Every structure is written in C-alpha cells, then in structure tokens.
Coordinates of C-alpha atoms in Angstrom, one line a residue:
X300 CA 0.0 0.0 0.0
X301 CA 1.3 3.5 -0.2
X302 CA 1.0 5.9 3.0
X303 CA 1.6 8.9 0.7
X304 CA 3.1 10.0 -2.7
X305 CA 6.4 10.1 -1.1
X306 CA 7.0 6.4 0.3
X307 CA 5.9 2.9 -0.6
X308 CA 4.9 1.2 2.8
X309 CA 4.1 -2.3 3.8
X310 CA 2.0 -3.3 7.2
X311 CA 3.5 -5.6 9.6
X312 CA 2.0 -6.6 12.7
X313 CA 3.7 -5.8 16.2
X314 CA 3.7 -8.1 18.9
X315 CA 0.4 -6.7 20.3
X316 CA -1.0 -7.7 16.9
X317 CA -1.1 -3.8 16.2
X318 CA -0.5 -2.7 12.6
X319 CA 2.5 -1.5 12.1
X320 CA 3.5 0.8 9.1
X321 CA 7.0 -0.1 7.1
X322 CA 8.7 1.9 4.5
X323 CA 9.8 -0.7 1.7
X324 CA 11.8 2.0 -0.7
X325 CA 13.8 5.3 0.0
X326 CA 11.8 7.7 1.7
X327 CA 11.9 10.8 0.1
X328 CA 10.5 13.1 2.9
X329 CA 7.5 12.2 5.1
X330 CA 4.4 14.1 4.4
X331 CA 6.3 16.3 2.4
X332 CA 6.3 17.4 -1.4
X333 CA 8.8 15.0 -4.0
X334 CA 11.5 17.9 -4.7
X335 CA 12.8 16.0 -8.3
X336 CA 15.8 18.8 -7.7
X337 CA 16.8 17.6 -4.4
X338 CA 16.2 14.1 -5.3
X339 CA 18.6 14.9 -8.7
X340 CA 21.3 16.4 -6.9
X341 CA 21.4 14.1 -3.9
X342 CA 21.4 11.6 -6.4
X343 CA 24.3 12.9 -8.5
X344 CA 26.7 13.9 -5.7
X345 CA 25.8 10.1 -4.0
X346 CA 26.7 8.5 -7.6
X347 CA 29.7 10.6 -8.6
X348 CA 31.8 9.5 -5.0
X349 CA 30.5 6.5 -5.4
X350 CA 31.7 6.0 -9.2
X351 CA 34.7 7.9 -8.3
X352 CA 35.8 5.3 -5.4
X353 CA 34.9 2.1 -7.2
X354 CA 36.7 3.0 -10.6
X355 CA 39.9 3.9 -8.8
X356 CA 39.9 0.7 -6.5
X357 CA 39.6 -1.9 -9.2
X358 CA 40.8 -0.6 -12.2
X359 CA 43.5 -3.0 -12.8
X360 CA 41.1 -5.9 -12.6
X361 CA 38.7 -4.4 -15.5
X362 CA 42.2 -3.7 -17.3
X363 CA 42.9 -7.3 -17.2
X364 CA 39.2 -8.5 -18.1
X365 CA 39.6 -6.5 -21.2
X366 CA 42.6 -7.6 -22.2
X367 CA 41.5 -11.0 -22.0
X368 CA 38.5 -10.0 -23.9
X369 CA 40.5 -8.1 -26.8
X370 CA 43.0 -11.2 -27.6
X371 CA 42.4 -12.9 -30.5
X372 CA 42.9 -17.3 -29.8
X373 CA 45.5 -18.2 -28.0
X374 CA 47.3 -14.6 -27.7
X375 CA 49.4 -14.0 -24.1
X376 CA 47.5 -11.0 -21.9
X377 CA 50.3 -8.7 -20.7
X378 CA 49.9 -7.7 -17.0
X379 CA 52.2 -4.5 -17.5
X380 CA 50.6 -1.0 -17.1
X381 CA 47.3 -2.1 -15.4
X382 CA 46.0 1.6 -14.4
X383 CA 46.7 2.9 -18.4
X384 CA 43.8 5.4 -18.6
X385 CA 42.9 5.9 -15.4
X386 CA 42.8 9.6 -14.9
X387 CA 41.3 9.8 -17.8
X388 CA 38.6 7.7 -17.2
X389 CA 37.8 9.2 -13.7
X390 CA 37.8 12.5 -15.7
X391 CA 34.8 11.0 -17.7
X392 CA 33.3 8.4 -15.2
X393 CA 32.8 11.0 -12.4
X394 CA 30.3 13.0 -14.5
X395 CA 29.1 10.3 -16.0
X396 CA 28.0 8.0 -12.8
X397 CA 26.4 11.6 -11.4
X398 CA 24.5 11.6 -14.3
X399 CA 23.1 8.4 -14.1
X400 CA 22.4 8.1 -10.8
X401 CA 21.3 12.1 -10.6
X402 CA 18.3 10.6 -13.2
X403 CA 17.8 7.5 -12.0
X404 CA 16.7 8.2 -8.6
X405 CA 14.0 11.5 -9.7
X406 CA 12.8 8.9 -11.9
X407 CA 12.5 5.8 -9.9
X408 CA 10.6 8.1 -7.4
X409 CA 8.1 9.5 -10.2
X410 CA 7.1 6.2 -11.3
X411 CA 6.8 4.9 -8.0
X412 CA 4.5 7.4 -7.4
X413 CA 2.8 6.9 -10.3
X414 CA 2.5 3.0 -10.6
X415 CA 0.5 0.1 -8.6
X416 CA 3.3 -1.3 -5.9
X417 CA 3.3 -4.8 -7.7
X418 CA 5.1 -3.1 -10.8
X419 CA 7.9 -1.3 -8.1
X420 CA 10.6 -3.6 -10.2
X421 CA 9.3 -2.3 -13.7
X422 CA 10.1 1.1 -12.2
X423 CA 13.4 0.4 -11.5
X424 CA 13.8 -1.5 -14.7
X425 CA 12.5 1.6 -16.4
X426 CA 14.5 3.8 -14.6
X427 CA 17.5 2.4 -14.7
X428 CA 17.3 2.5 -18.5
X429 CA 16.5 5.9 -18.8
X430 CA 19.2 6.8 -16.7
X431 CA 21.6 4.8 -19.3
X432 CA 21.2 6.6 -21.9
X433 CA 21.0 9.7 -20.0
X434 CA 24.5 8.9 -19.1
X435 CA 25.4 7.4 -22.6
X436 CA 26.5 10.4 -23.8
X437 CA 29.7 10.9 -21.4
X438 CA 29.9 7.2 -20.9
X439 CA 30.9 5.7 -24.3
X440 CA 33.4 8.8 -25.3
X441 CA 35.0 7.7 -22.2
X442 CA 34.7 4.3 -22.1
X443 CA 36.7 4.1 -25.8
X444 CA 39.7 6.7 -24.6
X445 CA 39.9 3.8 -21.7
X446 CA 39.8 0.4 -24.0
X447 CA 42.0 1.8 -26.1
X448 CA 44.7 2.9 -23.4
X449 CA 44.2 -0.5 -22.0
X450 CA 44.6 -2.1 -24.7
X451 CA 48.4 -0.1 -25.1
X452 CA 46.3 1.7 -28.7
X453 CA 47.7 4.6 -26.7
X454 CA 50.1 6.7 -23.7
X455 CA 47.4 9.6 -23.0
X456 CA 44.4 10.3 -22.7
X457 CA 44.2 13.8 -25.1
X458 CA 46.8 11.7 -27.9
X459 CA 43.8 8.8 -28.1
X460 CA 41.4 11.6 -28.7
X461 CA 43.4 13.6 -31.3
X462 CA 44.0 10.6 -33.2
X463 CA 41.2 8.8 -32.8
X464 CA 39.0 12.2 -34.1
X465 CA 41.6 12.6 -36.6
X466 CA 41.7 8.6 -37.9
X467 CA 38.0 8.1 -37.5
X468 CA 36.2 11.3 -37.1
X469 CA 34.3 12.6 -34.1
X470 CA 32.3 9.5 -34.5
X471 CA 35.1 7.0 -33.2
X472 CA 34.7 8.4 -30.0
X473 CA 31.4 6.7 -30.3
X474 CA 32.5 3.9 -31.7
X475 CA 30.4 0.9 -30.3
X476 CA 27.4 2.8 -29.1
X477 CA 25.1 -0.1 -30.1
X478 CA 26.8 -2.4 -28.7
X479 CA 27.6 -0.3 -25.2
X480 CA 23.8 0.4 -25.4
X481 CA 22.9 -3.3 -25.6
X482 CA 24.9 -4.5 -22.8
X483 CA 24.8 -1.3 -20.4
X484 CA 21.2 -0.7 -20.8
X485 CA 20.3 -4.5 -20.0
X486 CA 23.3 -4.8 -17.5
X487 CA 22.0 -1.1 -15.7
X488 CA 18.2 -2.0 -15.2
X489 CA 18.8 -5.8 -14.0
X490 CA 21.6 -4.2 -11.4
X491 CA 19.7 -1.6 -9.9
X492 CA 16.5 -3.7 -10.2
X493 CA 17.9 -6.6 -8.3
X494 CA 19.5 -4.1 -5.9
X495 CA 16.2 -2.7 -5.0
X496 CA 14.2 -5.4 -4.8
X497 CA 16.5 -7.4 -2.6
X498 CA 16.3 -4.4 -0.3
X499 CA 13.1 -4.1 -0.3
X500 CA 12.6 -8.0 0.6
X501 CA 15.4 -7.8 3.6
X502 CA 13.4 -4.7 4.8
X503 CA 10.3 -6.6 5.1
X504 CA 12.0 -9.6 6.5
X505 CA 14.0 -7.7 9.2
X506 CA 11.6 -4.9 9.4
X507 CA 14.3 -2.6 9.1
X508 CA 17.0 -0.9 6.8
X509 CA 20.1 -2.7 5.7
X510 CA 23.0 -1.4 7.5
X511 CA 26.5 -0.5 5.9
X512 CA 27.7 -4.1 5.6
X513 CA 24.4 -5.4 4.2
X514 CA 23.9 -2.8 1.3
X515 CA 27.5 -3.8 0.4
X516 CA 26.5 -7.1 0.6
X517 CA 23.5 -6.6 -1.4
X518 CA 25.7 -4.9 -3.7
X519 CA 28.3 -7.3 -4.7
X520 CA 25.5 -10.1 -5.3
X521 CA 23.6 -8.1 -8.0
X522 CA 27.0 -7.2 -9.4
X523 CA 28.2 -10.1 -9.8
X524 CA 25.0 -11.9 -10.8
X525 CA 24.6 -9.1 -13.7
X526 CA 27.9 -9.0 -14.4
X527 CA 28.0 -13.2 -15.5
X528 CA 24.8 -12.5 -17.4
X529 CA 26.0 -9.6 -19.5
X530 CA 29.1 -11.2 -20.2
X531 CA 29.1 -11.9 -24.0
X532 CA 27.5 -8.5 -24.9
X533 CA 30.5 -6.9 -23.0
X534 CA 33.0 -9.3 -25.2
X535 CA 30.9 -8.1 -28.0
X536 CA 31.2 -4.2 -26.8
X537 CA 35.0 -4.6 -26.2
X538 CA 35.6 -6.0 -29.7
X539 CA 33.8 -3.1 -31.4
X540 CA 35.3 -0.3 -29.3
X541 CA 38.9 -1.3 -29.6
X542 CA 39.1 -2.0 -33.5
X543 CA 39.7 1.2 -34.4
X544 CA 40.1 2.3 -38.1
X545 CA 40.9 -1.2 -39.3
X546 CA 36.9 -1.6 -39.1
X547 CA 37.5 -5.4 -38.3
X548 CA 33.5 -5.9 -37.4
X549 CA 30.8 -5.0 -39.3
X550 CA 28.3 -4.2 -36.7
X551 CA 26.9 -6.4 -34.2
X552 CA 25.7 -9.2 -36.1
X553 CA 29.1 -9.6 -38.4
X554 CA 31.2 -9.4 -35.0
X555 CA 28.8 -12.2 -33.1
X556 CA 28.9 -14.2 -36.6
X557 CA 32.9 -13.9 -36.8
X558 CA 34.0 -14.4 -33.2
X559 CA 31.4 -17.6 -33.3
X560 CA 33.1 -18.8 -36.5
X561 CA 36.9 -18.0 -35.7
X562 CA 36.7 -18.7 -32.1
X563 CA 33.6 -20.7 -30.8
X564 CA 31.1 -20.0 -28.9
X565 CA 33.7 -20.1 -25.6
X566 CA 34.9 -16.6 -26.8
X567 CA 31.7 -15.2 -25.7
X568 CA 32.7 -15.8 -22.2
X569 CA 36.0 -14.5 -22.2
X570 CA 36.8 -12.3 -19.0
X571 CA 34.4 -13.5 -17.2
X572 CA 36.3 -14.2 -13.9
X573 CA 37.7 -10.4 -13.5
X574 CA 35.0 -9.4 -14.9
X575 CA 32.5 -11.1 -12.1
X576 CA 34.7 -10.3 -9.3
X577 CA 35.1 -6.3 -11.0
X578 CA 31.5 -6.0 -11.0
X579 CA 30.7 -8.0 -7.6
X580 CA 33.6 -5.9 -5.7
X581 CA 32.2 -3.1 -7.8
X582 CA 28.4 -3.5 -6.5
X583 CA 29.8 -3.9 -2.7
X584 CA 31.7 -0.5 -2.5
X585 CA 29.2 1.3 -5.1
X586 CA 25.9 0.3 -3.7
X587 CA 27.9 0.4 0.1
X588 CA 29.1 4.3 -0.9
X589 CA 26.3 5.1 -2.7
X590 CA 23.7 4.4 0.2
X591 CA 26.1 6.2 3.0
X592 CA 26.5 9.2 1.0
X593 CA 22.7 9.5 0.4
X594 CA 22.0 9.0 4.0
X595 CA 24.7 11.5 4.8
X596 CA 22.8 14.3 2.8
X597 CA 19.4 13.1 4.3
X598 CA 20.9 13.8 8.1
X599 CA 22.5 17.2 6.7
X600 CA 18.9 18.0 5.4
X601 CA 17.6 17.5 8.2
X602 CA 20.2 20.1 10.5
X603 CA 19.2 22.4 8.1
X604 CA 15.6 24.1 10.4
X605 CA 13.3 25.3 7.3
X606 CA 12.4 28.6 7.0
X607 CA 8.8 30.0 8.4
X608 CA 6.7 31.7 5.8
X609 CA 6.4 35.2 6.5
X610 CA 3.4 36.1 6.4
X611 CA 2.5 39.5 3.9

C-alpha cells in the first residue's frame, strides 16, 4: 500500500498484533512534497563518489578483463601497465555515474509514485534504462579513450582523442554505441532492479533498513549476478570499441557471426572471472558508498531548520 506519494509502505504486525506501518523503498520526505531537484542532486553527488571510489579501486582488474577479452585465440595477456587510462577515465566516469544516478533516482521516485506497488521492479527497470542513456553520452566517449589505453592503442588520454578524431572522425569516439547500449542498458536496469528489490525483501524480513555491511552485501550479489549475465554482450562491446580504423566488425551481427566462426562459442565468455569479481567488488563499494552518501545528505537535510513563511 502507499502511505503517501512520497513512500511505498508495507503493514506488519507488532507483537500486540497492532499494525504496524513499514517503508519498503527510500523515503523521500515524510508528508512532504517530492522535490525532483533535491532528489537529482542528492542523487548525482551520491553516484559521482560512489563511481569515483569504485573505478579507482579496481581498475586494474577491468584492465585485465579486457585484455582478456581483446585477444584474439590463443594470444598472451600482458599484465604490465594495469592503471593505463585511469585519470582519464575518472575524468569522464565521475560525470558520468552523477549523471546516471542524478536521473535515475527522480525517476524511480516519479514512477513509483505513479504505478501500482506490484510493478515497483518495472520502475526500477525503467529507470535504470532511462538513466543509461542519459549517461550514454559521457559514458561511451570515455569508455573508448579507456579500452584503447588498456589495450596499449595509446600513452594519454588527449593523444587517443586527437588521433582517434583525426583517424575516424568525431564518431570513433562513439565507436560501439550499439553495442555499449545493448549491454549497459540490460546490465543497468537488472543491477539496480535486483538491488532494489532485494532491499526491499530484507526490509520486510528484518523490518528494518540494511545497514552498511548489508547494502554492500546486497551490492556485490547483484553485481556479480549481472555481471555473469551480461558477459558476452560486453565481449561483444570490447571487440567493437577497440578496432579502431581497421573496421575489423561490421556491426553487431558480423562481430557475433565472426568471433562464433573464428573462435567458438567459448569466446563469448572471455573475461568472465575479473569481470565477475570487478563488478561483484564493484556493487559492494558502489551500492555500500552510494547508500552512506545518500544517507549522509538526508541527516544534513535535516540540520538544516526550514524557513517560516512570513506572512505579507
């Protein structure tokens, strides 16, 4: 049932059979008005340091899942320069996370709102979609300068730029996008889906909020659950993003076709050990940082005494 526009509730009995009333989602003000630019912000500055300190602690394990992913047969995977890129990619991560989360949470809330509560997971399907592509356009620019600096294409960040523009045209920087839409968009909505609803099913068991430990926990299982699943349309997103000029793939279809033909169907799963512990160690400290930092601006929200209306 839903106590107000602002909070999806559940009602639990007490021990003197009483009913009891139990917030099941993030609570988004009691008896007050949804503020989307509150919600975007909070949501933003939660997702940037949460982006910021999960890229920066396991970089060198996504270096190494997609090096493992860009070699062709039986080629060697060289574990030398394992943080190539990463300045650069915090550069365009940072934004890019804050974007994501900044439209994902406004939007979970609106449809929330607006939905019966047995479709709660089509909102967070829906808005983690939406909050994909919002991000898309920061994301994939970034996430090429990165694959090909991992991949030794490149020693800086502004050189990969200048001759990527200059090899391939502005579009090389968004070389991929299909592909990076049709694994992040999938891999986006079943994360922050699972999240959410395993959050909202410990809440109702425990009849109270996760702590610290638990979110991370939560976390690191949807990770590294999506992560597995959304393994061969990340081989397929690697392949495409780090071909450069030499236009190896003709699109989606003529990369699944070739890899399946050249290197079995075994190549789909390539990288799917760093990848799965990248993403599950990902989903603990994101999902861990993420939740702290939101509940950090909630408490300063609330040391912050409104203003009386003065009256005219």
């Amino acid at each position: 049932m839903r106590d107000s526009p602002d909070i999806l509730v559940h009602e639990v009995k007490d021990d003197k059979n009483k009913a009891v009333k139990f917030s099941a989602t993030l609570n988004v003000g009691e008896n007050k008005e949804f503020d989307f630019v509150r919600t975007l912000y909070e949501g933003a500055v939660a997702g940037g340091a949460a982006g910021l300190v999960v890229e920066a602690a396991l970089y060198p394990i996504d270096t190494v899942k997609t090096r493992l992913q860009a070699v062709h047969g039986g080629g060697k995977v060289v574990l030398k320069g394992l943080y190539s890129g990463l300045a650069a990619n915090l550069v365009g991560m940072l934004p890019a996370t804050a974007i994501f989360v900044g439209v994902y949470e406004p939007t979970k809330q609106k449809l929330l709102n607006s939905l019966p509560e047995n479709l709660n997971a089509l909102a967070h399907l829906t808005a983690g979609v939406i909050g994909g592509v919002a991000s898309s356009i920061i994301r994939v620019p970034t996430e090429v300068v990165k694959q090909r600096m991992q991949t030794s294409h490149f020693a800086s960040a502004s050189n990969a730029v200048h001759v990527i523009v200059s090899r391939e045209g502005f579009k090389g920087l968004y070389a991929g996008y299909g592909s990076f839409l049709l694994r992040d968009l999938p891999f986006d909505a079943i994360q922050f889906c699972i999240y959410e609803q395993l959050r909202i099913g410990y809440k109702l068991a425990a009849q109270r909020d996760p702590n610290d430990p638990e979110n991370a926990i939560i976390g690191a299982f949807s990770g590294a659950i999506t992560g597995a699943i959304t393994t061969p349309l990340d081989v397929i997103k690697t392949r495409l993003m780090i071909q450069g000029s030499s236009s190896q793939y003709q699109g989606i279809r003529d990369c699944c076709r070739t890899i399946m033909k050249e290197e079995g169907a075994r190549a789909f799963l390539k990288g799917i050990g760093p990848r799965v512990l990248w993403i599950g160690l990902g989903g603990a400290i994101f999902f861990g940082v993420l939740e702290k930092t939101k509940q950090m601006l909630a408490n300063k929200r609330c040391l912050v005494p409104e203003k009386p209306i003065q009256p005219r």
